[in-house]
């Protein structure tokens, strides 16, 4: 059986990072993927945006904490996980489907506010004293994320 998800999208908010009792980091990000839909009967084009919850553990959580922020364009590979729990307030069952990330690739930022005027740049938020550094098109996976490498070359998307 295969359980594999590949997403390319934009991060909707800064990562939520926690450190568990044993010292393991876990990060959650939400990314948006948008597809263009054309309705032949009305001859209208519209965008359909889907939001995805991504969970990153250990070294990937460290990478997300250091380099990912709202607006970052990312490539994620992982697997679907579903979970259920009972809402304490209403005593109803709740369900969630999330992606457990195995690989993370930082692709850039998709807007015109990037520093330097060239595409693929990364601008820091105006309310921060110093922007976080950006590592262009660097790929991380669970095994390699614990020791974050320096960028020597730029990779293309694998498709």
PDB file of C-alpha atoms in Angstrom, residues 12-156:
ATOM      1  CA  UNK A  12      -0.503  30.900   5.539  1.00  0.00           C
ATOM      2  CA  UNK A  13       0.984  31.836   8.925  1.00  0.00           C
ATOM      3  CA  UNK A  14       4.240  31.541  10.843  1.00  0.00           C
ATOM      4  CA  UNK A  15       4.874  27.984  12.108  1.00  0.00           C
ATOM      5  CA  UNK A  16       3.526  26.943  15.492  1.00  0.00           C
ATOM      6  CA  UNK A  17       6.528  25.312  17.170  1.00  0.00           C
ATOM      7  CA  UNK A  18       6.490  23.436  20.487  1.00  0.00           C
ATOM      8  CA  UNK A  19       9.106  21.484  22.382  1.00  0.00           C
ATOM      9  CA  UNK A  20       7.841  18.286  24.018  1.00  0.00           C
ATOM     10  CA  UNK A  21       8.950  17.075  27.454  1.00  0.00           C
ATOM     11  CA  UNK A  22      11.668  14.865  25.964  1.00  0.00           C
ATOM     12  CA  UNK A  23      13.133  17.803  24.041  1.00  0.00           C
ATOM     13  CA  UNK A  24      11.682  16.820  20.650  1.00  0.00           C
ATOM     14  CA  UNK A  25      10.477  19.743  18.536  1.00  0.00           C
ATOM     15  CA  UNK A  26       7.186  19.602  16.657  1.00  0.00           C
ATOM     16  CA  UNK A  27       5.958  22.266  14.236  1.00  0.00           C
ATOM     17  CA  UNK A  28       2.653  22.762  12.496  1.00  0.00           C
ATOM     18  CA  UNK A  29       2.166  24.838   9.396  1.00  0.00           C
ATOM     19  CA  UNK A  30      -0.826  25.442   7.174  1.00  0.00           C
ATOM     20  CA  UNK A  31      -0.242  25.745   3.463  1.00  0.00           C
ATOM     21  CA  UNK A  32      -2.589  26.816   0.705  1.00  0.00           C
ATOM     22  CA  UNK A  33      -2.682  25.218  -2.711  1.00  0.00           C
ATOM     23  CA  UNK A  34      -4.661  26.946  -5.447  1.00  0.00           C
ATOM     24  CA  UNK A  35      -5.925  25.518  -8.698  1.00  0.00           C
ATOM     25  CA  UNK A  36      -7.571  27.328 -11.570  1.00  0.00           C
ATOM     26  CA  UNK A  37     -10.992  25.966 -12.500  1.00  0.00           C
ATOM     27  CA  UNK A  38     -12.741  26.729 -15.774  1.00  0.00           C
ATOM     28  CA  UNK A  39     -16.512  26.305 -16.025  1.00  0.00           C
ATOM     29  CA  UNK A  40     -17.388  25.583 -19.658  1.00  0.00           C
ATOM     30  CA  UNK A  41     -21.090  26.317 -19.303  1.00  0.00           C
ATOM     31  CA  UNK A  42     -20.625  29.790 -17.813  1.00  0.00           C
ATOM     32  CA  UNK A  43     -17.190  30.330 -19.428  1.00  0.00           C
ATOM     33  CA  UNK A  44     -15.849  31.646 -16.149  1.00  0.00           C
ATOM     34  CA  UNK A  45     -12.481  31.020 -14.558  1.00  0.00           C
ATOM     35  CA  UNK A  46     -12.087  30.922 -10.813  1.00  0.00           C
ATOM     36  CA  UNK A  47      -9.502  29.914  -8.242  1.00  0.00           C
ATOM     37  CA  UNK A  48     -10.121  27.110  -5.772  1.00  0.00           C
ATOM     38  CA  UNK A  49      -7.881  27.251  -2.701  1.00  0.00           C
ATOM     39  CA  UNK A  50      -7.456  24.250  -0.440  1.00  0.00           C
ATOM     40  CA  UNK A  51      -5.790  24.507   2.998  1.00  0.00           C
ATOM     41  CA  UNK A  52      -3.607  21.695   4.342  1.00  0.00           C
ATOM     42  CA  UNK A  53      -2.298  21.100   7.870  1.00  0.00           C
ATOM     43  CA  UNK A  54       1.307  19.890   7.928  1.00  0.00           C
ATOM     44  CA  UNK A  55       3.061  18.391  10.971  1.00  0.00           C
ATOM     45  CA  UNK A  56       6.860  18.388  11.072  1.00  0.00           C
ATOM     46  CA  UNK A  57       8.894  16.531  13.725  1.00  0.00           C
ATOM     47  CA  UNK A  58      12.442  16.812  15.021  1.00  0.00           C
ATOM     48  CA  UNK A  59      14.906  18.265  12.533  1.00  0.00           C
ATOM     49  CA  UNK A  60      12.183  19.278  10.084  1.00  0.00           C
ATOM     50  CA  UNK A  61      10.516  21.241  12.871  1.00  0.00           C
ATOM     51  CA  UNK A  62      13.855  22.977  13.509  1.00  0.00           C
ATOM     52  CA  UNK A  63      14.130  23.896   9.811  1.00  0.00           C
ATOM     53  CA  UNK A  64      10.562  25.221   9.815  1.00  0.00           C
ATOM     54  CA  UNK A  65      11.287  27.253  12.937  1.00  0.00           C
ATOM     55  CA  UNK A  66      14.428  28.795  11.433  1.00  0.00           C
ATOM     56  CA  UNK A  67      13.458  29.385   7.800  1.00  0.00           C
ATOM     57  CA  UNK A  68       9.698  29.131   7.229  1.00  0.00           C
ATOM     58  CA  UNK A  69       7.323  32.018   7.803  1.00  0.00           C
ATOM     59  CA  UNK A  70       4.090  33.363   6.397  1.00  0.00           C
ATOM     60  CA  UNK A  71       4.301  33.641   2.611  1.00  0.00           C
ATOM     61  CA  UNK A  72       7.115  31.108   2.144  1.00  0.00           C
ATOM     62  CA  UNK A  73       6.540  28.815  -0.800  1.00  0.00           C
ATOM     63  CA  UNK A  74       7.266  25.190   0.132  1.00  0.00           C
ATOM     64  CA  UNK A  75       7.354  21.734  -1.410  1.00  0.00           C
ATOM     65  CA  UNK A  76       6.164  19.037   1.018  1.00  0.00           C
ATOM     66  CA  UNK A  77       6.295  15.265   0.708  1.00  0.00           C
ATOM     67  CA  UNK A  78       4.657  13.158   3.360  1.00  0.00           C
ATOM     68  CA  UNK A  79       1.788  10.881   4.237  1.00  0.00           C
ATOM     69  CA  UNK A  80      -1.825  11.402   5.241  1.00  0.00           C
ATOM     70  CA  UNK A  81      -2.747  10.891   8.883  1.00  0.00           C
ATOM     71  CA  UNK A  82      -6.251  11.094  10.297  1.00  0.00           C
ATOM     72  CA  UNK A  83      -7.088  11.418  13.938  1.00  0.00           C
ATOM     73  CA  UNK A  84     -10.178  11.802  16.059  1.00  0.00           C
ATOM     74  CA  UNK A  85     -10.874  13.128  19.522  1.00  0.00           C
ATOM     75  CA  UNK A  86     -13.781  14.192  21.679  1.00  0.00           C
ATOM     76  CA  UNK A  87     -14.347  17.909  22.092  1.00  0.00           C
ATOM     77  CA  UNK A  88     -14.435  18.497  25.850  1.00  0.00           C
ATOM     78  CA  UNK A  89     -16.766  21.488  25.651  1.00  0.00           C
ATOM     79  CA  UNK A  90     -19.469  20.007  23.420  1.00  0.00           C
ATOM     80  CA  UNK A  91     -18.769  16.270  23.969  1.00  0.00           C
ATOM     81  CA  UNK A  92     -18.826  15.673  20.194  1.00  0.00           C
ATOM     82  CA  UNK A  93     -16.364  13.677  18.128  1.00  0.00           C
ATOM     83  CA  UNK A  94     -13.991  15.777  16.052  1.00  0.00           C
ATOM     84  CA  UNK A  95     -11.905  14.606  13.106  1.00  0.00           C
ATOM     85  CA  UNK A  96      -8.800  15.987  11.415  1.00  0.00           C
ATOM     86  CA  UNK A  97      -6.738  14.954   8.416  1.00  0.00           C
ATOM     87  CA  UNK A  98      -3.167  16.212   8.311  1.00  0.00           C
ATOM     88  CA  UNK A  99       0.039  15.536   6.422  1.00  0.00           C
ATOM     89  CA  UNK A 100       2.956  14.095   8.364  1.00  0.00           C
ATOM     90  CA  UNK A 101       5.931  15.568   6.488  1.00  0.00           C
ATOM     91  CA  UNK A 102       8.906  13.443   5.438  1.00  0.00           C
ATOM     92  CA  UNK A 103      10.562  16.048   3.180  1.00  0.00           C
ATOM     93  CA  UNK A 104      10.535  19.830   3.045  1.00  0.00           C
ATOM     94  CA  UNK A 105      11.900  22.001   0.253  1.00  0.00           C
ATOM     95  CA  UNK A 106      11.986  25.780   0.541  1.00  0.00           C
ATOM     96  CA  UNK A 107      11.094  27.260  -2.832  1.00  0.00           C
ATOM     97  CA  UNK A 108      10.867  30.998  -2.282  1.00  0.00           C
ATOM     98  CA  UNK A 109       8.253  33.625  -1.838  1.00  0.00           C
ATOM     99  CA  UNK A 110       5.538  34.370  -4.332  1.00  0.00           C
ATOM    100  CA  UNK A 111       5.058  38.131  -4.168  1.00  0.00           C
ATOM    101  CA  UNK A 112       6.497  41.358  -5.469  1.00  0.00           C
ATOM    102  CA  UNK A 113       7.787  42.591  -2.106  1.00  0.00           C
ATOM    103  CA  UNK A 114      10.939  40.486  -2.169  1.00  0.00           C
ATOM    104  CA  UNK A 115      14.142  42.290  -1.326  1.00  0.00           C
ATOM    105  CA  UNK A 116      16.564  43.070  -4.094  1.00  0.00           C
ATOM    106  CA  UNK A 117      13.860  43.200  -6.741  1.00  0.00           C
ATOM    107  CA  UNK A 118      14.644  39.774  -8.201  1.00  0.00           C
ATOM    108  CA  UNK A 119      12.227  36.851  -8.096  1.00  0.00           C
ATOM    109  CA  UNK A 120      12.594  34.145  -5.493  1.00  0.00           C
ATOM    110  CA  UNK A 121      13.777  36.519  -2.800  1.00  0.00           C
ATOM    111  CA  UNK A 122      12.582  36.490   0.753  1.00  0.00           C
ATOM    112  CA  UNK A 123      11.511  39.596   2.596  1.00  0.00           C
ATOM    113  CA  UNK A 124      11.319  39.781   6.364  1.00  0.00           C
ATOM    114  CA  UNK A 125       8.133  40.996   7.993  1.00  0.00           C
ATOM    115  CA  UNK A 126       8.108  44.701   8.722  1.00  0.00           C
ATOM    116  CA  UNK A 127       7.285  44.204  12.403  1.00  0.00           C
ATOM    117  CA  UNK A 128      10.406  42.119  13.074  1.00  0.00           C
ATOM    118  CA  UNK A 129      13.754  43.638  13.932  1.00  0.00           C
ATOM    119  CA  UNK A 130      15.681  41.381  11.528  1.00  0.00           C
ATOM    120  CA  UNK A 131      14.352  39.025   8.845  1.00  0.00           C
ATOM    121  CA  UNK A 132      15.093  35.327   9.119  1.00  0.00           C
ATOM    122  CA  UNK A 133      17.650  34.072   6.607  1.00  0.00           C
ATOM    123  CA  UNK A 134      16.351  32.336   3.528  1.00  0.00           C
ATOM    124  CA  UNK A 135      17.935  29.238   2.024  1.00  0.00           C
ATOM    125  CA  UNK A 136      16.744  29.035  -1.608  1.00  0.00           C
ATOM    126  CA  UNK A 137      15.515  25.674  -2.881  1.00  0.00           C
ATOM    127  CA  UNK A 138      17.166  23.621  -0.158  1.00  0.00           C
ATOM    128  CA  UNK A 139      15.705  20.190   0.490  1.00  0.00           C
ATOM    129  CA  UNK A 140      15.454  18.664   3.939  1.00  0.00           C
ATOM    130  CA  UNK A 141      14.214  15.272   5.047  1.00  0.00           C
ATOM    131  CA  UNK A 142      13.891  13.620   8.424  1.00  0.00           C
ATOM    132  CA  UNK A 143      17.384  12.147   8.323  1.00  0.00           C
ATOM    133  CA  UNK A 144      19.285  15.208   7.088  1.00  0.00           C
ATOM    134  CA  UNK A 145      17.369  17.969   8.854  1.00  0.00           C
ATOM    135  CA  UNK A 146      19.141  17.550  12.181  1.00  0.00           C
ATOM    136  CA  UNK A 147      22.331  19.065  10.774  1.00  0.00           C
ATOM    137  CA  UNK A 148      21.172  21.843   8.456  1.00  0.00           C
ATOM    138  CA  UNK A 149      23.585  22.009   5.515  1.00  0.00           C
ATOM    139  CA  UNK A 150      24.875  25.081   3.713  1.00  0.00           C
ATOM    140  CA  UNK A 151      23.456  25.694   0.248  1.00  0.00           C
ATOM    141  CA  UNK A 152      25.945  24.857  -2.490  1.00  0.00           C
ATOM    142  CA  UNK A 153      23.681  24.410  -5.467  1.00  0.00           C
ATOM    143  CA  UNK A 154      20.095  25.047  -6.477  1.00  0.00           C
ATOM    144  CA  UNK A 155      17.828  22.062  -7.170  1.00  0.00           C
ATOM    145  CA  UNK A 156      14.853  21.937  -9.503  1.00  0.00           C
TER     146      UNK A 156
END
